[in-house]
């Protein structure tokens, strides 16, 4: 039976929570992906002029990667306070930071106006974006995971994950529309600013919805228990969430990091690097490449809840492993289809890639949430996910572009993704199945382990 802390809320309440998380994550990912698309299409000319086109793209992707470098710091800060103060407050802050930084990019002068200060300011704003996103993901998926029941947690927790393709869809759709109706000169002069300024409107909508939801009942229960323990034991000092994670869940953090490698690397190769590869090596127009990503992102959005529901039936690990194996096997056909230059083949390449990616991304929210105790869950899930992004998603477009420049071939890029897939297969293969795990049981086990550790510490002293 479910404990009071984990009893499912009324369906209407859960749907409102899922909607709030989904809209919030969609806006945050829109902001983050918009930068990636702009980095591939226009930032090399606007902020790094005078460079060889491919070198300019590399420099542009370098500022793109900086956003990932800030994500672990966001994970640490937001995770700490999210485990201490609650999920909701930190999610509101992350949305404000991300939206503010994106809006400011839309107002930023280019290199032609203020010289080298332009790329410096662009990099600083990208750091703010990364910091905000580092705290957003963990809080959004936990808010849903902790409200839902164990039997359908994979399905419900996968909905915030659809915020990534929804954000990609929105960002790519806006850019595709603008490139279709504006000339190249108009888009490069002022049209690229419109999607960034649009973020200001989206943030207002997101805040209104996000402020309407309640804090996680599982977190409230865990907080009350922590306060009761402090009251009964005046000398007890609650450990910092980071310290608690490293003591109780260090293996889970490593598993989460390994699980993220194939998922993260493949996603940014398929959605960001393709805008470079398809337009430079395959001779595809910018508009065609954007449209292919747009269509594939719509399919990606649709399949993620289905993969999440399947993980409730067969387990998180089997679905995750299916995606990791599949994406590795798909890489050579992926590039071969793009090389044909046909629009239909381009759509097929990206769509199949994102469907296989969804098999990893969909169960990830529930999988990671079920690994950690409540009072360290925000920290544990965020640290595992965001520290991996520094080694995975951050350099992926940069490495892929450098490999293309050095070898003028897609083969080393495919091998790069396959190596990441093998790492993920090993990590997930070593993990324990978490399907139907009661979050309260994890808390009880952590409490018992912590008491035993304190007793042992007292004996040593």
Coordinates of C-alpha atoms in Angstrom, one line a residue:
X1 CA 0.0 0.0 0.0
X2 CA 1.1 3.6 -0.6
X3 CA 2.1 5.6 2.4
X4 CA 0.4 8.9 3.0
X5 CA 3.4 10.7 1.7
X6 CA 3.2 8.9 -1.6
X7 CA -0.5 8.5 -2.1
X8 CA -1.4 9.8 -5.6
X9 CA -3.2 13.2 -5.8
X10 CA -6.5 13.6 -7.5
X11 CA -6.2 13.3 -11.3
X12 CA -7.1 16.9 -11.9
X13 CA -4.4 18.1 -9.5
X14 CA -1.8 15.8 -11.1
X15 CA -2.6 17.0 -14.5
X16 CA -2.3 20.6 -13.4
X17 CA 1.1 19.9 -11.9
X18 CA 2.2 18.1 -15.1
X19 CA 1.0 21.0 -17.2
X20 CA 2.9 23.5 -15.1
X21 CA 6.1 21.5 -15.3
X22 CA 5.7 20.9 -19.0
X23 CA 5.1 24.5 -19.9
X24 CA 8.0 25.7 -17.7
X25 CA 10.5 23.2 -19.1
X26 CA 9.3 24.0 -22.6
X27 CA 10.1 27.7 -22.2
X28 CA 13.5 27.0 -20.6
X29 CA 14.5 24.5 -23.3
X30 CA 13.2 27.0 -26.0
X31 CA 15.6 29.5 -24.6
X32 CA 18.5 27.1 -24.4
X33 CA 18.0 25.5 -27.9
X34 CA 17.3 28.8 -29.5
X35 CA 20.9 29.7 -28.7
X36 CA 22.2 26.4 -30.2
X37 CA 20.4 27.0 -33.5
X38 CA 21.5 30.6 -33.7
X39 CA 25.0 29.5 -32.9
X40 CA 24.9 27.2 -35.9
X41 CA 23.2 29.7 -38.3
X42 CA 24.2 33.4 -37.5
X43 CA 26.3 33.9 -34.4
X44 CA 29.5 33.0 -36.3
X45 CA 29.0 36.0 -38.6
X46 CA 27.6 38.4 -36.0
X47 CA 29.9 37.8 -33.1
X48 CA 33.0 36.2 -34.7
X49 CA 33.4 38.0 -38.1
X50 CA 36.6 37.7 -40.1
X51 CA 37.1 34.0 -39.3
X52 CA 37.0 31.1 -41.8
X53 CA 33.3 30.0 -41.8
X54 CA 34.0 26.7 -40.2
X55 CA 36.3 28.3 -37.6
X56 CA 33.7 30.9 -36.9
X57 CA 31.2 28.1 -36.3
X58 CA 33.6 26.4 -33.9
X59 CA 34.0 29.6 -31.9
X60 CA 30.2 30.0 -31.9
X61 CA 29.7 26.5 -30.6
X62 CA 32.4 27.2 -28.0
X63 CA 30.2 29.9 -26.5
X64 CA 27.3 27.3 -26.8
X65 CA 29.4 24.8 -24.8
X66 CA 30.0 27.4 -22.0
X67 CA 26.3 27.1 -21.1
X68 CA 26.9 23.5 -20.3
X69 CA 29.9 24.4 -18.1
X70 CA 27.6 26.4 -15.9
X71 CA 25.0 23.7 -15.5
X72 CA 26.9 21.7 -12.8
X73 CA 27.1 24.9 -10.7
X74 CA 23.4 25.4 -11.2
X75 CA 22.8 21.8 -10.2
X76 CA 24.8 22.2 -7.0
X77 CA 23.2 25.6 -5.9
X78 CA 19.6 24.8 -7.0
X79 CA 19.9 21.2 -5.7
X80 CA 21.1 22.4 -2.3
X81 CA 18.3 24.9 -1.8
X82 CA 15.7 22.8 -3.6
X83 CA 16.3 20.0 -1.0
X84 CA 16.3 22.6 1.8
X85 CA 13.5 25.0 0.8
X86 CA 11.4 23.0 -1.7
X87 CA 11.1 22.4 -5.4
X88 CA 8.6 25.2 -6.4
X89 CA 10.6 28.2 -5.2
X90 CA 13.7 27.2 -7.1
X91 CA 11.7 26.5 -10.3
X92 CA 10.3 30.0 -10.3
X93 CA 13.8 31.4 -9.9
X94 CA 15.3 29.3 -12.7
X95 CA 12.6 30.4 -15.1
X96 CA 13.2 34.1 -14.3
X97 CA 17.0 33.7 -14.8
X98 CA 16.7 31.8 -18.0
X99 CA 14.1 34.2 -19.5
X100 CA 16.0 37.3 -18.5
X101 CA 19.2 36.1 -20.0
X102 CA 17.5 35.1 -23.3
X103 CA 15.7 38.4 -23.6
X104 CA 19.0 40.2 -23.0
X105 CA 20.6 38.3 -25.8
X106 CA 17.9 39.7 -28.1
X107 CA 19.0 43.2 -27.2
X108 CA 22.8 42.5 -27.4
X109 CA 24.9 44.7 -29.8
X110 CA 27.0 42.7 -32.2
X111 CA 30.7 42.7 -32.9
X112 CA 30.2 45.4 -35.6
X113 CA 28.8 47.7 -33.0
X114 CA 30.9 47.2 -29.8
X115 CA 33.8 45.0 -30.9
X116 CA 35.2 42.2 -28.7
X117 CA 32.8 43.2 -25.9
X118 CA 30.0 41.6 -27.9
X119 CA 31.2 37.9 -27.7
X120 CA 32.2 38.5 -24.1
X121 CA 28.7 39.6 -23.1
X122 CA 27.2 36.8 -25.2
X123 CA 29.3 34.3 -23.2
X124 CA 28.2 35.8 -19.9
X125 CA 24.6 35.5 -20.8
X126 CA 25.1 32.0 -22.0
X127 CA 26.6 31.2 -18.5
X128 CA 23.4 32.5 -16.9
X129 CA 21.3 30.3 -19.2
X130 CA 23.4 27.2 -18.3
X131 CA 23.2 28.0 -14.6
X132 CA 19.4 28.3 -14.7
X133 CA 18.9 25.1 -16.8
X134 CA 21.2 23.2 -14.4
X135 CA 18.6 23.8 -11.7
X136 CA 15.5 23.6 -13.8
X137 CA 15.6 20.0 -15.0
X138 CA 15.9 18.3 -11.6
X139 CA 13.1 20.4 -9.9
X140 CA 10.7 20.0 -12.8
X141 CA 10.9 16.2 -13.0
X142 CA 10.9 15.8 -9.3
X143 CA 7.8 17.9 -8.8
X144 CA 5.9 15.5 -11.0
X145 CA 7.6 12.3 -9.8
X146 CA 6.9 13.1 -6.2
X147 CA 3.3 13.9 -6.8
X148 CA 2.5 10.8 -8.9
X149 CA 2.2 7.2 -7.7
X150 CA 4.8 4.5 -8.4
X151 CA 2.6 2.5 -10.8
X152 CA 2.5 5.3 -13.5
X153 CA 5.5 7.4 -12.5
X154 CA 7.3 6.7 -15.7
X155 CA 4.4 8.0 -17.8
X156 CA 3.7 11.1 -15.8
X157 CA 7.4 12.0 -15.1
X158 CA 8.1 11.7 -18.9
X159 CA 5.8 14.7 -19.6
X160 CA 8.3 17.3 -18.3
X161 CA 10.8 15.5 -20.6
X162 CA 8.7 16.4 -23.6
X163 CA 9.6 20.0 -22.7
X164 CA 12.9 19.4 -24.5
X165 CA 11.4 18.5 -27.9
X166 CA 8.6 21.0 -27.4
X167 CA 11.2 23.7 -26.8
X168 CA 13.2 22.5 -29.8
X169 CA 10.0 22.5 -31.8
X170 CA 9.1 26.0 -30.8
X171 CA 12.6 27.4 -31.3
X172 CA 13.2 25.7 -34.6
X173 CA 9.6 26.6 -35.7
X174 CA 10.1 30.3 -35.0
X175 CA 13.5 30.3 -36.7
X176 CA 12.2 28.4 -39.7
X177 CA 9.3 30.8 -40.1
X178 CA 11.6 33.8 -39.9
X179 CA 14.1 32.4 -42.4
X180 CA 11.2 31.7 -44.8
X181 CA 9.6 35.2 -44.7
X182 CA 12.8 37.3 -44.3
X183 CA 15.7 37.7 -46.7
X184 CA 19.1 36.5 -45.5
X185 CA 20.2 40.1 -45.0
X186 CA 17.1 41.0 -42.9
X187 CA 17.4 37.9 -40.8
X188 CA 21.1 38.5 -40.2
X189 CA 20.5 42.2 -39.4
X190 CA 17.5 42.1 -37.0
X191 CA 15.3 39.1 -37.6
X192 CA 17.4 36.8 -35.4
X193 CA 16.5 39.0 -32.4
X194 CA 12.8 38.3 -32.6
X195 CA 12.8 34.7 -31.1
X196 CA 15.0 35.9 -28.2
X197 CA 12.8 38.8 -27.4
X198 CA 9.7 36.5 -27.6
X199 CA 11.1 34.8 -24.5
X200 CA 10.0 37.7 -22.3
X201 CA 6.3 37.0 -23.1
X202 CA 6.7 33.2 -22.7
X203 CA 8.3 33.7 -19.2
X204 CA 5.4 35.7 -18.0
X205 CA 3.0 32.9 -19.0
X206 CA 5.3 30.3 -17.5
X207 CA 5.5 32.1 -14.2
X208 CA 1.7 32.5 -13.9
X209 CA 1.2 28.8 -14.4
X210 CA 4.1 27.6 -12.2
X211 CA 3.1 29.8 -9.3
X212 CA -0.3 28.0 -9.2
X213 CA 1.0 24.6 -8.2
X214 CA 1.6 23.2 -4.7
X215 CA 4.9 21.9 -3.2
X216 CA 5.5 18.2 -3.5
X217 CA 3.8 16.3 -0.7
X218 CA 6.7 13.9 -0.5
X219 CA 9.0 16.8 0.2
X220 CA 6.7 18.3 2.8
X221 CA 6.6 14.9 4.6
X222 CA 10.4 14.5 4.5
X223 CA 10.9 18.1 5.7
X224 CA 8.5 17.5 8.6
X225 CA 10.3 14.3 9.6
X226 CA 13.7 16.1 9.5
X227 CA 12.3 18.8 11.8
X228 CA 10.9 16.1 14.1
X229 CA 14.3 14.4 14.3
X230 CA 16.1 17.7 15.1
X231 CA 13.5 18.4 17.8
X232 CA 14.0 14.9 19.4
X233 CA 17.7 15.0 19.2
X234 CA 19.0 18.5 20.0
X235 CA 22.5 17.6 19.0
X236 CA 21.6 16.2 15.6
X237 CA 22.8 18.3 12.7
X238 CA 21.3 17.5 9.3
X239 CA 24.0 16.9 6.7
X240 CA 24.2 19.1 3.6
X241 CA 22.4 17.5 0.7
X242 CA 25.7 17.2 -1.3
X243 CA 27.4 15.4 1.6
X244 CA 24.4 13.1 2.0
X245 CA 24.4 12.3 -1.7
X246 CA 28.1 11.4 -1.7
X247 CA 27.6 9.2 1.4
X248 CA 24.4 7.3 0.5
X249 CA 24.2 7.6 -3.3
X250 CA 27.6 8.0 -4.9
X251 CA 27.1 4.8 -7.0
X252 CA 23.8 6.2 -8.3
X253 CA 25.4 9.5 -9.2
X254 CA 28.0 7.6 -11.3
X255 CA 25.2 5.5 -13.0
X256 CA 23.2 8.6 -13.8
X257 CA 26.3 10.2 -15.3
X258 CA 27.1 7.2 -17.5
X259 CA 23.4 6.9 -18.5
X260 CA 23.4 10.4 -19.8
X261 CA 26.4 10.1 -22.1
X262 CA 24.7 8.5 -25.1
X263 CA 21.5 10.3 -24.6
X264 CA 23.1 13.8 -24.3
X265 CA 25.7 13.4 -27.1
X266 CA 23.4 11.8 -29.6
X267 CA 20.7 14.5 -29.0
X268 CA 23.0 17.5 -29.8
X269 CA 24.6 15.8 -32.7
X270 CA 21.2 15.0 -34.2
X271 CA 19.6 18.4 -33.5
X272 CA 22.4 21.0 -33.4
X273 CA 25.4 19.6 -35.4
X274 CA 23.1 18.5 -38.2
X275 CA 22.5 22.2 -39.1
X276 CA 26.2 22.4 -39.8
X277 CA 26.7 19.0 -41.5
X278 CA 23.6 19.1 -43.7
X279 CA 24.3 22.7 -45.0
X280 CA 28.1 22.3 -45.5
X281 CA 28.7 18.7 -46.4
X282 CA 25.4 17.5 -47.9
X283 CA 24.5 20.8 -49.7
X284 CA 21.1 21.1 -48.0
X285 CA 19.7 24.5 -47.6
X286 CA 19.3 26.1 -44.1
X287 CA 15.5 26.1 -44.5
X288 CA 15.4 22.4 -45.4
X289 CA 17.6 21.4 -42.4
X290 CA 15.4 23.4 -40.0
X291 CA 12.2 21.9 -41.4
X292 CA 13.6 18.4 -41.0
X293 CA 14.4 19.0 -37.3
X294 CA 11.0 20.7 -36.9
X295 CA 9.1 17.6 -38.2
X296 CA 11.3 15.1 -36.2
X297 CA 10.9 17.1 -33.0
X298 CA 7.1 16.8 -33.3
X299 CA 7.4 13.0 -33.5
X300 CA 9.9 13.1 -30.6
X301 CA 7.4 15.0 -28.5
X302 CA 4.7 12.4 -29.3
X303 CA 6.8 9.2 -28.5
X304 CA 8.3 10.3 -25.2
X305 CA 5.1 9.6 -23.1
X306 CA 4.7 6.3 -24.9
X307 CA 8.3 5.3 -23.9
X308 CA 7.6 6.5 -20.4
X309 CA 4.4 4.3 -20.2
X310 CA 6.3 1.3 -21.5
X311 CA 8.9 1.8 -18.8
X312 CA 6.1 1.4 -16.2
X313 CA 5.3 -2.0 -17.8
X314 CA 8.7 -3.6 -18.5
X315 CA 11.1 -1.5 -16.4
X316 CA 13.3 1.6 -16.8
X317 CA 16.5 -0.4 -17.7
X318 CA 15.1 -2.4 -20.7
X319 CA 13.7 0.7 -22.3
X320 CA 16.8 2.8 -21.7
X321 CA 19.1 0.0 -23.0
X322 CA 16.9 -0.3 -26.1
X323 CA 17.5 3.4 -26.9
X324 CA 21.3 3.2 -26.2
X325 CA 21.8 0.2 -28.4
X326 CA 19.5 1.6 -31.1
X327 CA 21.2 5.0 -31.3
X328 CA 24.6 3.4 -31.7
X329 CA 23.4 1.2 -34.5
X330 CA 21.6 4.1 -36.2
X331 CA 24.6 6.4 -36.6
X332 CA 26.0 5.2 -39.9
X333 CA 22.6 5.0 -41.6
X334 CA 21.9 8.4 -40.1
X335 CA 24.8 10.1 -41.9
X336 CA 24.3 8.0 -45.1
X337 CA 20.7 9.3 -45.4
X338 CA 21.8 12.9 -44.9
X339 CA 24.5 12.6 -47.5
X340 CA 21.9 11.8 -50.2
X341 CA 20.6 15.4 -49.8
X342 CA 17.0 14.3 -50.1
X343 CA 14.5 16.0 -47.9
X344 CA 12.6 12.7 -47.2
X345 CA 15.8 10.9 -46.2
X346 CA 16.8 13.9 -44.0
X347 CA 13.5 13.6 -42.2
X348 CA 13.9 9.9 -41.8
X349 CA 17.4 10.2 -40.4
X350 CA 16.5 12.7 -37.8
X351 CA 13.2 11.2 -36.8
X352 CA 14.5 7.7 -36.2
X353 CA 17.4 9.2 -34.3
X354 CA 15.1 11.2 -32.0
X355 CA 12.7 8.3 -31.5
X356 CA 15.6 6.1 -30.3
X357 CA 16.8 9.0 -28.2
X358 CA 13.3 9.2 -26.6
X359 CA 13.7 5.6 -25.4
X360 CA 16.6 6.9 -23.2
X361 CA 15.2 10.3 -22.3
X362 CA 11.6 9.3 -21.4
X363 CA 12.4 6.9 -18.5
X364 CA 15.2 9.0 -17.3
X365 CA 13.1 11.3 -15.1
X366 CA 11.5 8.5 -13.1
X367 CA 14.7 6.4 -13.2
X368 CA 16.9 9.1 -11.6
X369 CA 14.1 10.2 -9.2
X370 CA 13.8 6.7 -7.9
X371 CA 17.5 6.4 -7.1
X372 CA 17.7 9.1 -4.4
X373 CA 16.1 9.8 -1.0
X374 CA 13.8 12.9 -0.9
X375 CA 16.0 15.3 1.2
X376 CA 18.9 14.7 -1.3
X377 CA 16.9 13.9 -4.5
X378 CA 17.1 17.3 -6.1
X379 CA 20.9 17.4 -5.5
X380 CA 21.5 13.8 -6.5
X381 CA 19.4 13.8 -9.7
X382 CA 20.7 17.2 -10.8
X383 CA 24.3 16.5 -10.0
X384 CA 24.2 13.2 -11.9
X385 CA 22.5 14.7 -14.9
X386 CA 24.3 18.0 -15.2
X387 CA 27.9 17.0 -14.4
X388 CA 27.5 14.5 -17.2
X389 CA 26.4 17.2 -19.6
X390 CA 29.8 18.9 -19.3
X391 CA 31.5 15.9 -20.8
X392 CA 28.6 14.9 -23.1
X393 CA 26.3 17.6 -24.5
X394 CA 28.6 20.5 -24.0
X395 CA 31.4 19.5 -26.4
X396 CA 29.3 17.3 -28.7
X397 CA 28.7 19.9 -31.5
X398 CA 32.2 21.2 -31.0
X399 CA 33.8 17.8 -31.2
X400 CA 31.6 16.8 -34.2
X401 CA 32.5 20.0 -36.0
X402 CA 36.2 19.6 -35.3
X403 CA 36.1 16.0 -36.6
X404 CA 34.4 17.1 -39.7
X405 CA 37.0 19.8 -40.3
X406 CA 39.9 17.4 -39.7
X407 CA 38.7 14.3 -41.6
X408 CA 36.0 15.7 -44.0
X409 CA 34.0 12.6 -43.2
X410 CA 31.1 11.5 -41.0
X411 CA 32.7 8.2 -40.0
X412 CA 34.7 9.5 -36.9
X413 CA 31.5 11.4 -35.8
X414 CA 29.5 8.2 -35.9
X415 CA 32.2 6.3 -34.0
X416 CA 32.2 9.1 -31.4
X417 CA 28.4 8.6 -30.7
X418 CA 28.8 4.8 -30.8
X419 CA 31.5 5.0 -28.1
X420 CA 29.1 7.0 -25.9
X421 CA 26.4 4.4 -26.5
X422 CA 28.7 1.7 -25.2
X423 CA 29.5 3.7 -22.1
X424 CA 25.8 4.2 -21.4
X425 CA 25.0 0.5 -22.0
X426 CA 27.6 -0.5 -19.3
X427 CA 26.3 2.1 -16.8
X428 CA 22.6 1.2 -17.2
X429 CA 23.5 -2.5 -17.2
X430 CA 25.1 -2.1 -13.8
X431 CA 22.1 -0.2 -12.4
X432 CA 19.3 -1.7 -10.3
X433 CA 15.8 -1.7 -11.6
X434 CA 13.7 1.0 -9.9
X435 CA 10.3 0.5 -11.4
X436 CA 7.5 0.6 -8.8
X437 CA 9.9 1.7 -6.1
X438 CA 8.1 3.6 -3.3
X439 CA 9.9 6.9 -2.6
X440 CA 9.1 6.6 1.1
X441 CA 11.0 3.3 1.2
X442 CA 14.1 5.0 -0.1
X443 CA 13.7 7.7 2.6
X444 CA 13.4 5.0 5.3
X445 CA 16.5 3.2 4.1
X446 CA 18.5 6.3 4.0
X447 CA 17.4 7.2 7.6
X448 CA 18.4 3.8 8.9
X449 CA 21.7 4.0 7.1
X450 CA 22.4 7.5 8.4
X451 CA 21.5 6.5 12.0
X452 CA 23.9 3.6 11.8
X453 CA 26.7 5.9 10.4
X454 CA 26.1 8.4 13.3
X455 CA 26.3 5.5 15.8
X456 CA 29.6 4.3 14.3
X457 CA 31.0 7.8 14.3
X458 CA 30.1 8.2 17.9
X459 CA 31.9 4.9 18.8
X460 CA 35.0 6.0 16.9
X461 CA 35.0 9.3 18.9

